[in-house]
CSV table of C-alpha atoms and ligand atoms in Angstrom, one decimal:
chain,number,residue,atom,x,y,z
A,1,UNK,CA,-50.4,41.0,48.2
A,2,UNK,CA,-53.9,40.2,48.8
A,3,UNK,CA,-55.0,41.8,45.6
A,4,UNK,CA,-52.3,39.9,43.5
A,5,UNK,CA,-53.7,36.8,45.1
A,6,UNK,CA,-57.0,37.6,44.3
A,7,UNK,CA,-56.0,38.8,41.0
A,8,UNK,CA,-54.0,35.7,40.1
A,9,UNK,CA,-57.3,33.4,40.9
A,10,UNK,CA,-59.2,34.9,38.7
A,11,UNK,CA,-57.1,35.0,35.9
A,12,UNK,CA,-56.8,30.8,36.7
A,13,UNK,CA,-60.3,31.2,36.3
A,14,UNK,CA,-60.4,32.9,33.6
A,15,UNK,CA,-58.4,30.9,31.1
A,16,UNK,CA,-59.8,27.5,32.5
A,17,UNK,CA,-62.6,29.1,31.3
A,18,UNK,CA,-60.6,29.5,27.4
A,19,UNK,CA,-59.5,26.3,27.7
A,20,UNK,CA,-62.7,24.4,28.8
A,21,UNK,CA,-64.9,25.7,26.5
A,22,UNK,CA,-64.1,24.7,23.5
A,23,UNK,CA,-63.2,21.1,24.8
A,24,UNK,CA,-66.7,21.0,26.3
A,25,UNK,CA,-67.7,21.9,22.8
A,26,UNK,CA,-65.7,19.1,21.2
A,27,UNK,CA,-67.2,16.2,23.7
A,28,UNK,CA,-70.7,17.9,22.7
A,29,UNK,CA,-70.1,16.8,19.4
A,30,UNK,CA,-69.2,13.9,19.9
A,31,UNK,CA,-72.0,12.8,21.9
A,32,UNK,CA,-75.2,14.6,20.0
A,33,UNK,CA,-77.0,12.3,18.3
A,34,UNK,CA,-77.6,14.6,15.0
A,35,UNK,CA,-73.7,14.7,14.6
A,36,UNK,CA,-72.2,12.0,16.3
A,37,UNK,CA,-73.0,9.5,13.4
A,38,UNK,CA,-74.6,11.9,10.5
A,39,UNK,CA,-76.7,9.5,8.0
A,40,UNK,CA,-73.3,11.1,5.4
A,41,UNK,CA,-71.4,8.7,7.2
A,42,UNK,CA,-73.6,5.2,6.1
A,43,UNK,CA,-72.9,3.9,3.1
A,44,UNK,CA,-75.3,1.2,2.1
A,45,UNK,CA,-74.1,-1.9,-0.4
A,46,UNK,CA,-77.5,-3.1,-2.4
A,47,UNK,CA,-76.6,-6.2,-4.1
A,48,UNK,CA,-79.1,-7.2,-6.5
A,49,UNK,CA,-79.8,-10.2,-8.5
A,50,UNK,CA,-81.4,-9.1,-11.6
A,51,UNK,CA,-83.0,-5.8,-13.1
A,52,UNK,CA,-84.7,-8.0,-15.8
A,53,UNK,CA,-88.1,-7.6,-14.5
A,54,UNK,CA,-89.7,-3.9,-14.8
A,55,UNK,CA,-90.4,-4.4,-10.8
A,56,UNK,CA,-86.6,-4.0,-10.4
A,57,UNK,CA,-85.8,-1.6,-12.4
A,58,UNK,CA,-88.1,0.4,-10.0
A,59,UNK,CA,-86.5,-1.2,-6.9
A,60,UNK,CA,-83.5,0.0,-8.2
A,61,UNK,CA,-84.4,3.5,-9.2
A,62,UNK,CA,-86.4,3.9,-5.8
A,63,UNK,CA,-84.3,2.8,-3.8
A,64,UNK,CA,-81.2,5.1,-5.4
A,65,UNK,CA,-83.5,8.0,-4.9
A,66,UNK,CA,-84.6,7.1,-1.5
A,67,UNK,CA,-80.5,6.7,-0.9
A,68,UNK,CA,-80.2,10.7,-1.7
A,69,UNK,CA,-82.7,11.9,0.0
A,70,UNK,CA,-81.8,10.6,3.3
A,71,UNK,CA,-78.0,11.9,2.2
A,72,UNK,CA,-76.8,8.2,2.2
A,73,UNK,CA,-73.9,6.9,-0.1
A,74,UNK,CA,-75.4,3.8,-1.9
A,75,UNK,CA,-73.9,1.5,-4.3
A,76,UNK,CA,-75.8,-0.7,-6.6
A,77,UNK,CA,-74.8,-4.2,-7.8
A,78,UNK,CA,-76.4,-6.2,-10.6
A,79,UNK,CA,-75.9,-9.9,-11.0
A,80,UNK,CA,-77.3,-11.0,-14.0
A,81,UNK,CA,-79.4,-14.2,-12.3
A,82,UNK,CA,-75.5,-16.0,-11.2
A,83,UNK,CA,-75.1,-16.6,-7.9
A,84,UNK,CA,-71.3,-16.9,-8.6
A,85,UNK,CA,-71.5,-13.2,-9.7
A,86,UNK,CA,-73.6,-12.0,-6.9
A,87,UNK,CA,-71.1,-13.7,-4.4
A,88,UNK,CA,-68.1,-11.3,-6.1
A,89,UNK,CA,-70.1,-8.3,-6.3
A,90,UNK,CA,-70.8,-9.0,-2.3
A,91,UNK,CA,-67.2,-9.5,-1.5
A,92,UNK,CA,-66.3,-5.9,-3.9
A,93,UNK,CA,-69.1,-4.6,-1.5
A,94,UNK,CA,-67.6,-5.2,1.3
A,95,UNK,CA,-63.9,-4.2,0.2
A,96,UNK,CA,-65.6,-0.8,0.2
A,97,UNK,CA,-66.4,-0.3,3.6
A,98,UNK,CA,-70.0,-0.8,3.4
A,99,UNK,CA,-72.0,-0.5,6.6
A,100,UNK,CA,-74.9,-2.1,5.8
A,101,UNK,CA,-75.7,-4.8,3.0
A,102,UNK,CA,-79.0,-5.5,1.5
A,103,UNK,CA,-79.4,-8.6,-0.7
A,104,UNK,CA,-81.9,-9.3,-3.1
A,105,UNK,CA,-80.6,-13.1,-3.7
A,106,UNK,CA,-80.5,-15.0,-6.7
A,107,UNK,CA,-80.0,-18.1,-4.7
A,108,UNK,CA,-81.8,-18.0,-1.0
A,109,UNK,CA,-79.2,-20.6,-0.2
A,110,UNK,CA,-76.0,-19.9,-1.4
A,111,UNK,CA,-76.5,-16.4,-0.3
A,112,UNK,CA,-76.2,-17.6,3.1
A,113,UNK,CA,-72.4,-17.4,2.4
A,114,UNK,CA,-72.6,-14.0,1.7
A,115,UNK,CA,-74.5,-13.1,5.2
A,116,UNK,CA,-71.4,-14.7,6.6
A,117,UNK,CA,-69.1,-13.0,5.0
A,118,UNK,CA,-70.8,-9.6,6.1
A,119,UNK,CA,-70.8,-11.0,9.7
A,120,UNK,CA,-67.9,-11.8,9.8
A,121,UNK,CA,-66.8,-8.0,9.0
A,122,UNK,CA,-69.4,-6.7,11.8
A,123,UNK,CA,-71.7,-5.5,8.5
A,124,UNK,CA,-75.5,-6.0,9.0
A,125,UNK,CA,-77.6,-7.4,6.1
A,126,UNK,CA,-81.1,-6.9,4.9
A,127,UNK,CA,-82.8,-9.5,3.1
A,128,UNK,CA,-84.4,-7.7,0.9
A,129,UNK,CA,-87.8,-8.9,-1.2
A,130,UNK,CA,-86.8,-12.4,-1.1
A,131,UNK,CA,-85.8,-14.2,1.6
A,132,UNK,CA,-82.0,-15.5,2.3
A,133,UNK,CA,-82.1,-19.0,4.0
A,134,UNK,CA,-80.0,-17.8,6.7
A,135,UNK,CA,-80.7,-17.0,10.6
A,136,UNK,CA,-78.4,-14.8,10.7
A,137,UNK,CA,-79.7,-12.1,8.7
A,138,UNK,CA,-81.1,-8.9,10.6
A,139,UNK,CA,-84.1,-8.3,8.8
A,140,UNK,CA,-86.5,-9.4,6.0
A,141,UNK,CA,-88.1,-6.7,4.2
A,142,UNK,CA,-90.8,-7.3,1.7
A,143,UNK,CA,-94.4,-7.9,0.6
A,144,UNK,CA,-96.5,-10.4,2.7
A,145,UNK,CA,-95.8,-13.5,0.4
A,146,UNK,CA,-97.4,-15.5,1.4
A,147,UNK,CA,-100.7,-13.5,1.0
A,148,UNK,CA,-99.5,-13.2,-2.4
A,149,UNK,CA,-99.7,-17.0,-3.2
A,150,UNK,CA,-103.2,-16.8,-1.5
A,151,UNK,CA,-104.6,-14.2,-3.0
A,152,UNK,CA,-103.9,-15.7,-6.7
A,153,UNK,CA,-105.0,-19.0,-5.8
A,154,UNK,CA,-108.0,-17.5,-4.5
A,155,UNK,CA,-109.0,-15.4,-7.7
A,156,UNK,CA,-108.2,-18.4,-10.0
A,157,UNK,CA,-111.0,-20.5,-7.6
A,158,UNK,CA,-113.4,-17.9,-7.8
A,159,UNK,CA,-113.4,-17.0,-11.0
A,160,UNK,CA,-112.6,-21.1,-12.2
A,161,UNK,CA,-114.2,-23.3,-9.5
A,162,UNK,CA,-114.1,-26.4,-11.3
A,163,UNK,CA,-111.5,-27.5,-14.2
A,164,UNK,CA,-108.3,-28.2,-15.0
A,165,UNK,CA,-105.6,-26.2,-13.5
A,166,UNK,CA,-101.7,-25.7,-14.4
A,167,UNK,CA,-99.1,-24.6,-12.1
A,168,UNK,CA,-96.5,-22.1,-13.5
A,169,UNK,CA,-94.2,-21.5,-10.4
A,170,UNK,CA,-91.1,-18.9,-10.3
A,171,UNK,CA,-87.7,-20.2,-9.6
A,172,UNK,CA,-86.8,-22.7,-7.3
A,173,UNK,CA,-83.9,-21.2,-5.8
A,174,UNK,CA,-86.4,-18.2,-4.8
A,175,UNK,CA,-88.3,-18.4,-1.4
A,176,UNK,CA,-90.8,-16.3,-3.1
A,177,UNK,CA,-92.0,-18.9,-5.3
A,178,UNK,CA,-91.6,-21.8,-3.0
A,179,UNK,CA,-93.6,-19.9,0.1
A,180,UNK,CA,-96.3,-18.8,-2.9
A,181,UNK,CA,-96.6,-22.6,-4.0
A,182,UNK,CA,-97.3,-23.8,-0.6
A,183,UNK,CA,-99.6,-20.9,0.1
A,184,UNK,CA,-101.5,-22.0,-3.2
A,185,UNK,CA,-101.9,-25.4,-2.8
A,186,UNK,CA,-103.1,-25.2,0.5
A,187,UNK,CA,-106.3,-22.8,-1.1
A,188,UNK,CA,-106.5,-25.4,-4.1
A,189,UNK,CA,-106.2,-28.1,-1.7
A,190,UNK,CA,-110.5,-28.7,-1.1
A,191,UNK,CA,-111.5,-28.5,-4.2
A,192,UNK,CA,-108.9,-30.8,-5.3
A,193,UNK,CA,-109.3,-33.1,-2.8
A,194,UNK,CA,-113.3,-32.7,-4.0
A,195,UNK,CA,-112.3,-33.8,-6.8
A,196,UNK,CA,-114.0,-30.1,-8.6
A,197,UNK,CA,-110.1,-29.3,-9.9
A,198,UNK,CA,-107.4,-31.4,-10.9
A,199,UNK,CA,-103.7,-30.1,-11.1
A,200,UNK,CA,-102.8,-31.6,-14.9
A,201,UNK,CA,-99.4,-29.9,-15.0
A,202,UNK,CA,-96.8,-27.7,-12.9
A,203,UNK,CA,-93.3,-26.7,-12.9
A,204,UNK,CA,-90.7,-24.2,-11.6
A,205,UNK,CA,-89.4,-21.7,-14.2
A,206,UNK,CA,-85.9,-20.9,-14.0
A,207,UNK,CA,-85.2,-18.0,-13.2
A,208,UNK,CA,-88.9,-16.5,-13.8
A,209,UNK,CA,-88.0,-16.9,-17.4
A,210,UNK,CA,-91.0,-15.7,-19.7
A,211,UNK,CA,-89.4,-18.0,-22.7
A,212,UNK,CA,-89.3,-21.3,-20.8
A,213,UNK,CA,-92.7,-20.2,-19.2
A,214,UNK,CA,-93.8,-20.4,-23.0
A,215,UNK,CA,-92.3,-23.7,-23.6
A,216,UNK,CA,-94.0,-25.2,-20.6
A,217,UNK,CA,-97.6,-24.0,-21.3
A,218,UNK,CA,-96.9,-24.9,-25.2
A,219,UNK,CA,-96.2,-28.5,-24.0
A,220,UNK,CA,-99.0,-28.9,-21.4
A,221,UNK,CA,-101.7,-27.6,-23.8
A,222,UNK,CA,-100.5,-30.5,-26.3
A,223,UNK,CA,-100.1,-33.6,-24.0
A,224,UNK,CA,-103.7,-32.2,-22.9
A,225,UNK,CA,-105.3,-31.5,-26.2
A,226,UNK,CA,-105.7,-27.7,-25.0
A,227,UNK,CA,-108.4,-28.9,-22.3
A,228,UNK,CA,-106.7,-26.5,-19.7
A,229,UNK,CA,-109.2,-24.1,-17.6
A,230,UNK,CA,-106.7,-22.2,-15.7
A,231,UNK,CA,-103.3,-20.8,-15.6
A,232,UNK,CA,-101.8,-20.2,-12.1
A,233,UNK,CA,-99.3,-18.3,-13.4
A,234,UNK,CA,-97.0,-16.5,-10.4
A,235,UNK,CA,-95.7,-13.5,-12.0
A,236,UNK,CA,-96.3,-11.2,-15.2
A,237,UNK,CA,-93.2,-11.8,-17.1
A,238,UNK,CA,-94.2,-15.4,-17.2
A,239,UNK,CA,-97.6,-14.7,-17.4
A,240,UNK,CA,-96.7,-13.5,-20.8
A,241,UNK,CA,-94.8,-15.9,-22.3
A,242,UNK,CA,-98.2,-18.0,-21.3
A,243,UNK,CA,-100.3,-15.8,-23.3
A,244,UNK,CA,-98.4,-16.4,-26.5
A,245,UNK,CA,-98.7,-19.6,-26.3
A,246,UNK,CA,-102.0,-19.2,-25.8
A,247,UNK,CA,-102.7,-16.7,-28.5
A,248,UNK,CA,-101.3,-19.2,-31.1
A,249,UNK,CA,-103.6,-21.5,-30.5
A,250,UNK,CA,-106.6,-18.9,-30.0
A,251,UNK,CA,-107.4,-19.8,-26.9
A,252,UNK,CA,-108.8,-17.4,-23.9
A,253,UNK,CA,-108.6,-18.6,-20.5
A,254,UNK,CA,-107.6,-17.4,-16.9
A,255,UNK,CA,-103.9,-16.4,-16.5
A,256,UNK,CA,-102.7,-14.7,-13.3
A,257,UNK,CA,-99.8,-12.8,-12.6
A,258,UNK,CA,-98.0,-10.6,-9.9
A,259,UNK,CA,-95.8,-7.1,-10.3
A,260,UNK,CA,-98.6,-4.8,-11.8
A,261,UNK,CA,-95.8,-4.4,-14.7
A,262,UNK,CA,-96.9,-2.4,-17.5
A,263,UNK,CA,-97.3,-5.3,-20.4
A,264,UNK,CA,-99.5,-7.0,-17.8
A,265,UNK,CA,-101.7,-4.0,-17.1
A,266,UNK,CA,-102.3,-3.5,-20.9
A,267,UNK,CA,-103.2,-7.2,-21.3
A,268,UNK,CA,-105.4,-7.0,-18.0
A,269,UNK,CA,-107.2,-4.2,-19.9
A,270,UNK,CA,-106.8,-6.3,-23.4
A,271,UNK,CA,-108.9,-9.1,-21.4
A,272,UNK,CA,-105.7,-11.3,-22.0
A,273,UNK,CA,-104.2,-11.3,-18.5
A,274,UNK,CA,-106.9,-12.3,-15.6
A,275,UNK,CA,-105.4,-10.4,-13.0
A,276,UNK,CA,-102.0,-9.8,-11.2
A,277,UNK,CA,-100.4,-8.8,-7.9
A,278,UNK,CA,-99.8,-5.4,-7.1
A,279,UNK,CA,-96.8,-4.3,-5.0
A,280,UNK,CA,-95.6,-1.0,-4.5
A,281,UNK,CA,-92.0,-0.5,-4.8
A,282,UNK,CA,-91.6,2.9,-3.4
A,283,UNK,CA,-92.6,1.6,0.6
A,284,UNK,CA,-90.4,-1.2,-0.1
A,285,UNK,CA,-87.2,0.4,-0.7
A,286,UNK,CA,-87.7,3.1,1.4
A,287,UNK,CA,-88.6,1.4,4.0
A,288,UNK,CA,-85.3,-0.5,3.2
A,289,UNK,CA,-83.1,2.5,3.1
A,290,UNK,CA,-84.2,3.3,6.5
A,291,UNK,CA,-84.0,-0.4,7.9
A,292,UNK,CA,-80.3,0.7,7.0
A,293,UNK,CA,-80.0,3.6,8.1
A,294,UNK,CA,-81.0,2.4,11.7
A,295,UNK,CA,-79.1,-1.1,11.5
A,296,UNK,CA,-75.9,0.7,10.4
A,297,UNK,CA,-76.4,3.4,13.6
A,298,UNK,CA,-77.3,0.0,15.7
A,299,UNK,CA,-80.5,1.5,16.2
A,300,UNK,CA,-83.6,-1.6,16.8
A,301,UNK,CA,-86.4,-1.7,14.1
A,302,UNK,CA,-89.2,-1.3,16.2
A,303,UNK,CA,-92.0,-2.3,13.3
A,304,UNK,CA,-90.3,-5.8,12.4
A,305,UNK,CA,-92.1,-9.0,13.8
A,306,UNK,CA,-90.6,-12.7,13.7
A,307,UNK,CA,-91.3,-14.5,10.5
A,308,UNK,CA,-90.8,-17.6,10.0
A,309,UNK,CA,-88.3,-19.3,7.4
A,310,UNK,CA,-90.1,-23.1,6.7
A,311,UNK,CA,-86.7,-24.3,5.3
A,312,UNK,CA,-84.8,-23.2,8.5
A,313,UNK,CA,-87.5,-23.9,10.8
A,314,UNK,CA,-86.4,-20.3,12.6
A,315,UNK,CA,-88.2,-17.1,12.9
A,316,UNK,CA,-86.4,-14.3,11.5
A,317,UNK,CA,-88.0,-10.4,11.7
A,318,UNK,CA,-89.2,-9.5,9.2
A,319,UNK,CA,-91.0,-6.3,7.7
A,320,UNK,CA,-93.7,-7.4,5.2
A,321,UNK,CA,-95.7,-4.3,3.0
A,322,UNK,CA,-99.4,-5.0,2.0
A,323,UNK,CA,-100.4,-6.2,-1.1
A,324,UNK,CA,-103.5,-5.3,-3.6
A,325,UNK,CA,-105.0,-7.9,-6.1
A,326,UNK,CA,-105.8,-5.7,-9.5
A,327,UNK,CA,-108.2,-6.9,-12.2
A,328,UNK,CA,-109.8,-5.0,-15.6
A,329,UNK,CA,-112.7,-3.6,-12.2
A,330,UNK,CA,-110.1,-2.1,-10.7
A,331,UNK,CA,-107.5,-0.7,-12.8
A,332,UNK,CA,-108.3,2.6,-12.6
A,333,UNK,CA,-108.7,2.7,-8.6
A,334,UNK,CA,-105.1,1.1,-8.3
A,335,UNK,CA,-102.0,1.3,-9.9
A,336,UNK,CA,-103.4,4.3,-12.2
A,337,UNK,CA,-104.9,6.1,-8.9
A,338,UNK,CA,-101.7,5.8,-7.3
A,339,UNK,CA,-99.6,6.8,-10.5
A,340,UNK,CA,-97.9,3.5,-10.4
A,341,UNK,CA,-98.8,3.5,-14.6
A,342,UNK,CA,-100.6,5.9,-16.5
A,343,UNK,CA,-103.8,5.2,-18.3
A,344,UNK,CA,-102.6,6.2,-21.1
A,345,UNK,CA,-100.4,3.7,-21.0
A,346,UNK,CA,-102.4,1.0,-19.4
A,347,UNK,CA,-105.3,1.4,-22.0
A,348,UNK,CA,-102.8,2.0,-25.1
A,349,UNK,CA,-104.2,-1.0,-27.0
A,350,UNK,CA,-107.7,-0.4,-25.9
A,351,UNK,CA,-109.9,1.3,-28.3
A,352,UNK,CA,-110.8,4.7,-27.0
A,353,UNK,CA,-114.5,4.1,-27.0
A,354,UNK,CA,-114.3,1.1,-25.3
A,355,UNK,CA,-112.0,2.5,-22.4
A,356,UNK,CA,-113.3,3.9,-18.8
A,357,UNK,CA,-114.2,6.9,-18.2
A,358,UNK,CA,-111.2,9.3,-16.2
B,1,BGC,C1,-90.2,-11.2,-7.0
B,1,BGC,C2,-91.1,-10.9,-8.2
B,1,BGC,C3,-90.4,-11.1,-9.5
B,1,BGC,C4,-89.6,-12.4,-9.6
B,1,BGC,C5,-88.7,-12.5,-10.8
B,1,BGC,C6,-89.6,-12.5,-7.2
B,1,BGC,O1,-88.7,-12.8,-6.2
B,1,BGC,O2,-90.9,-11.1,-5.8
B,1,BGC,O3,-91.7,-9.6,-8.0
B,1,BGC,O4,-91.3,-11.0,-10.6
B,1,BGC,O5,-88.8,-12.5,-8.4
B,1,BGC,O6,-87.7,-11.6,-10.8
């Protein structure tokens, strides 16, 4: 009897045993961080305003391949410059079950609406390169901005200390060119106050556009009989349409620029282009994807700091990647040491005798 007893126990022991250990197993699962919520299970929405610009084509293409190699779904939209169509693509986004939304806005206002909407569905969002005029918004990731402004307004000074000076600003409906604007003013602001540089002309550009950028330096140079010393231009594509008109009326003076885009480079080289802005796109979506990655697991972003938004008065965090100024001295130790362009095709239009050495 004793023995049966004894017997009996064990066997209770035995298949608890069976039974428990595979349930053990199960709640194992479901607690390990590596399984519990495997990066296979975020799906990213990136709703983007525009791939006109070269810039993001590369934001675009970095930030698709940044998306597979953390094993991330991703989907990309593209809103041709309407705010209308950026709002749609949003709300499609979020019909899909996204877990995370990053925004590159065409309107930093309006696309307040859309950081509701995400909200709303528990969805974190990502301001991504240009800032959304919205508090609610869990992170800003981009360059340093407002360096950016600085550092152009700074080159122009030093290179064109005294003169007249015209103002090409992005769009208005960008933060980017609004925080730049400020951020060059207040560099220009001593010598104009001396009296060494006078502002003869500015405007925002819709939409960055190179064409009206064209238009605009066409009608300053006439209303000021081409006495114009300096173009603050803020980025390349614009930057070119002020070299045409430029070019039509033979005349060679400072132009700035920012995205290191190829057709800048080459006119850098060309002695066309002063100098532009060089951002690297690779950091920026990738540090992006993984600003998702964490937000969608509700993981904190250690490395952003509070930034903060003039229009809204509020801080915001905000991760913001350095920035290099590149001019025809350093070409070859920038964007072509870091494979960003090619010399090859940076010095395409450059006679080969005339070109620096490898
Ligand atoms: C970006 C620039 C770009 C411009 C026009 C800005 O918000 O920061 O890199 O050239 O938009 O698309």
């Amino acid at each position: 009897m004793k023995h049966g007893i004894k017997l009996l126990f064990l066997l209770a022991i035995f298949i608890s045993g069976c039974v428990n250990a595979p349930t053990e197993k199960a709640v194992n699962n479901a607690t390990s961080p590596a399984n519990a919520d495997p990066n296979k299970k975020v799906k990213i929405g990136f709703a983007m305003a525009t791939v006109k610009e070269e810039r993001w084509q590369r934001d675009r293409d970095a930030f698709e391949a940044h998306c597979k190699k953390m094993e991330v779904e991703c989907e990309l939209t593209f809103a041709n410059n309407s705010a209308e169509k950026q709002l749609s693509d949003v709300d499609q986004l979020l019909t899909k079950g996204i877990n995370v939304l990053v925004i590159a806005p065409h309107d930093a206002t309006q696309a307040a609406q859309m950081v509701e909407k995400a909200k709303a569905k528990g969805v974190p969002v990502i301001s991504y390169d240009r800032l959304i005029n919205s508090d609610k918004i869990d992170v800003y990731i981009s360059h340093q901005v407002p360096v950016i402004g600085k550092k152009i307004a700074e080159y122009a000074l030093s290179k064109v200390p005294k003169g007249n000076y015209v103002m090409v600003y992005g769009a208005s409906t960008d933060n980017n060119a609004v925080i730049m604007k400020k951020e060059q003013l207040a560099v220009l602001q001593p010598a104009i106050d001396k009296g060494d540089i006078k502002i003869v002309a500015d405007q925002f550009i819709t939409d960055w556009k190179p064409e009206e950028a064209l238009k605009f330096a066409e009608n300053t140079l006439t209303q000021n009989a081409d006495k114009v010393d300096a173009f603050v231009v803020s980025n390349d594509g614009m930057a070119g349409g002020v070299i045409s008109a430029l070019e039509k009326r033979n005349l060679k003076i400072l132009v700035t620029g920012q995205d290191a885009q190829l057709s800048a480079l080459q006119s850098i080289a060309e002695g066309k282009q002063s100098m532009t802005v060089y951002k690297p796109i690779i950091p920026l979506a990738n540090a992006a994807v993984e600003a998702a990655i964490k937000l969608a697991k509700k993981e904190t972003l250690a490395d952003a700091k509070p930034f903060m938004n003039d229009t809204l008065k509020k801080e915001i965090p905000a991760i913001l990647l350095e920035v290099q100024v590149v001019d025809k001295d350093n070409l070859m130790t920038t964007v072509i040491k870091d494979g960003y362009s090619k010399f090859e095709d940076v010095y395409k239009n450059v006679p080969a005798d005339q070109r620096p050495k490898q």
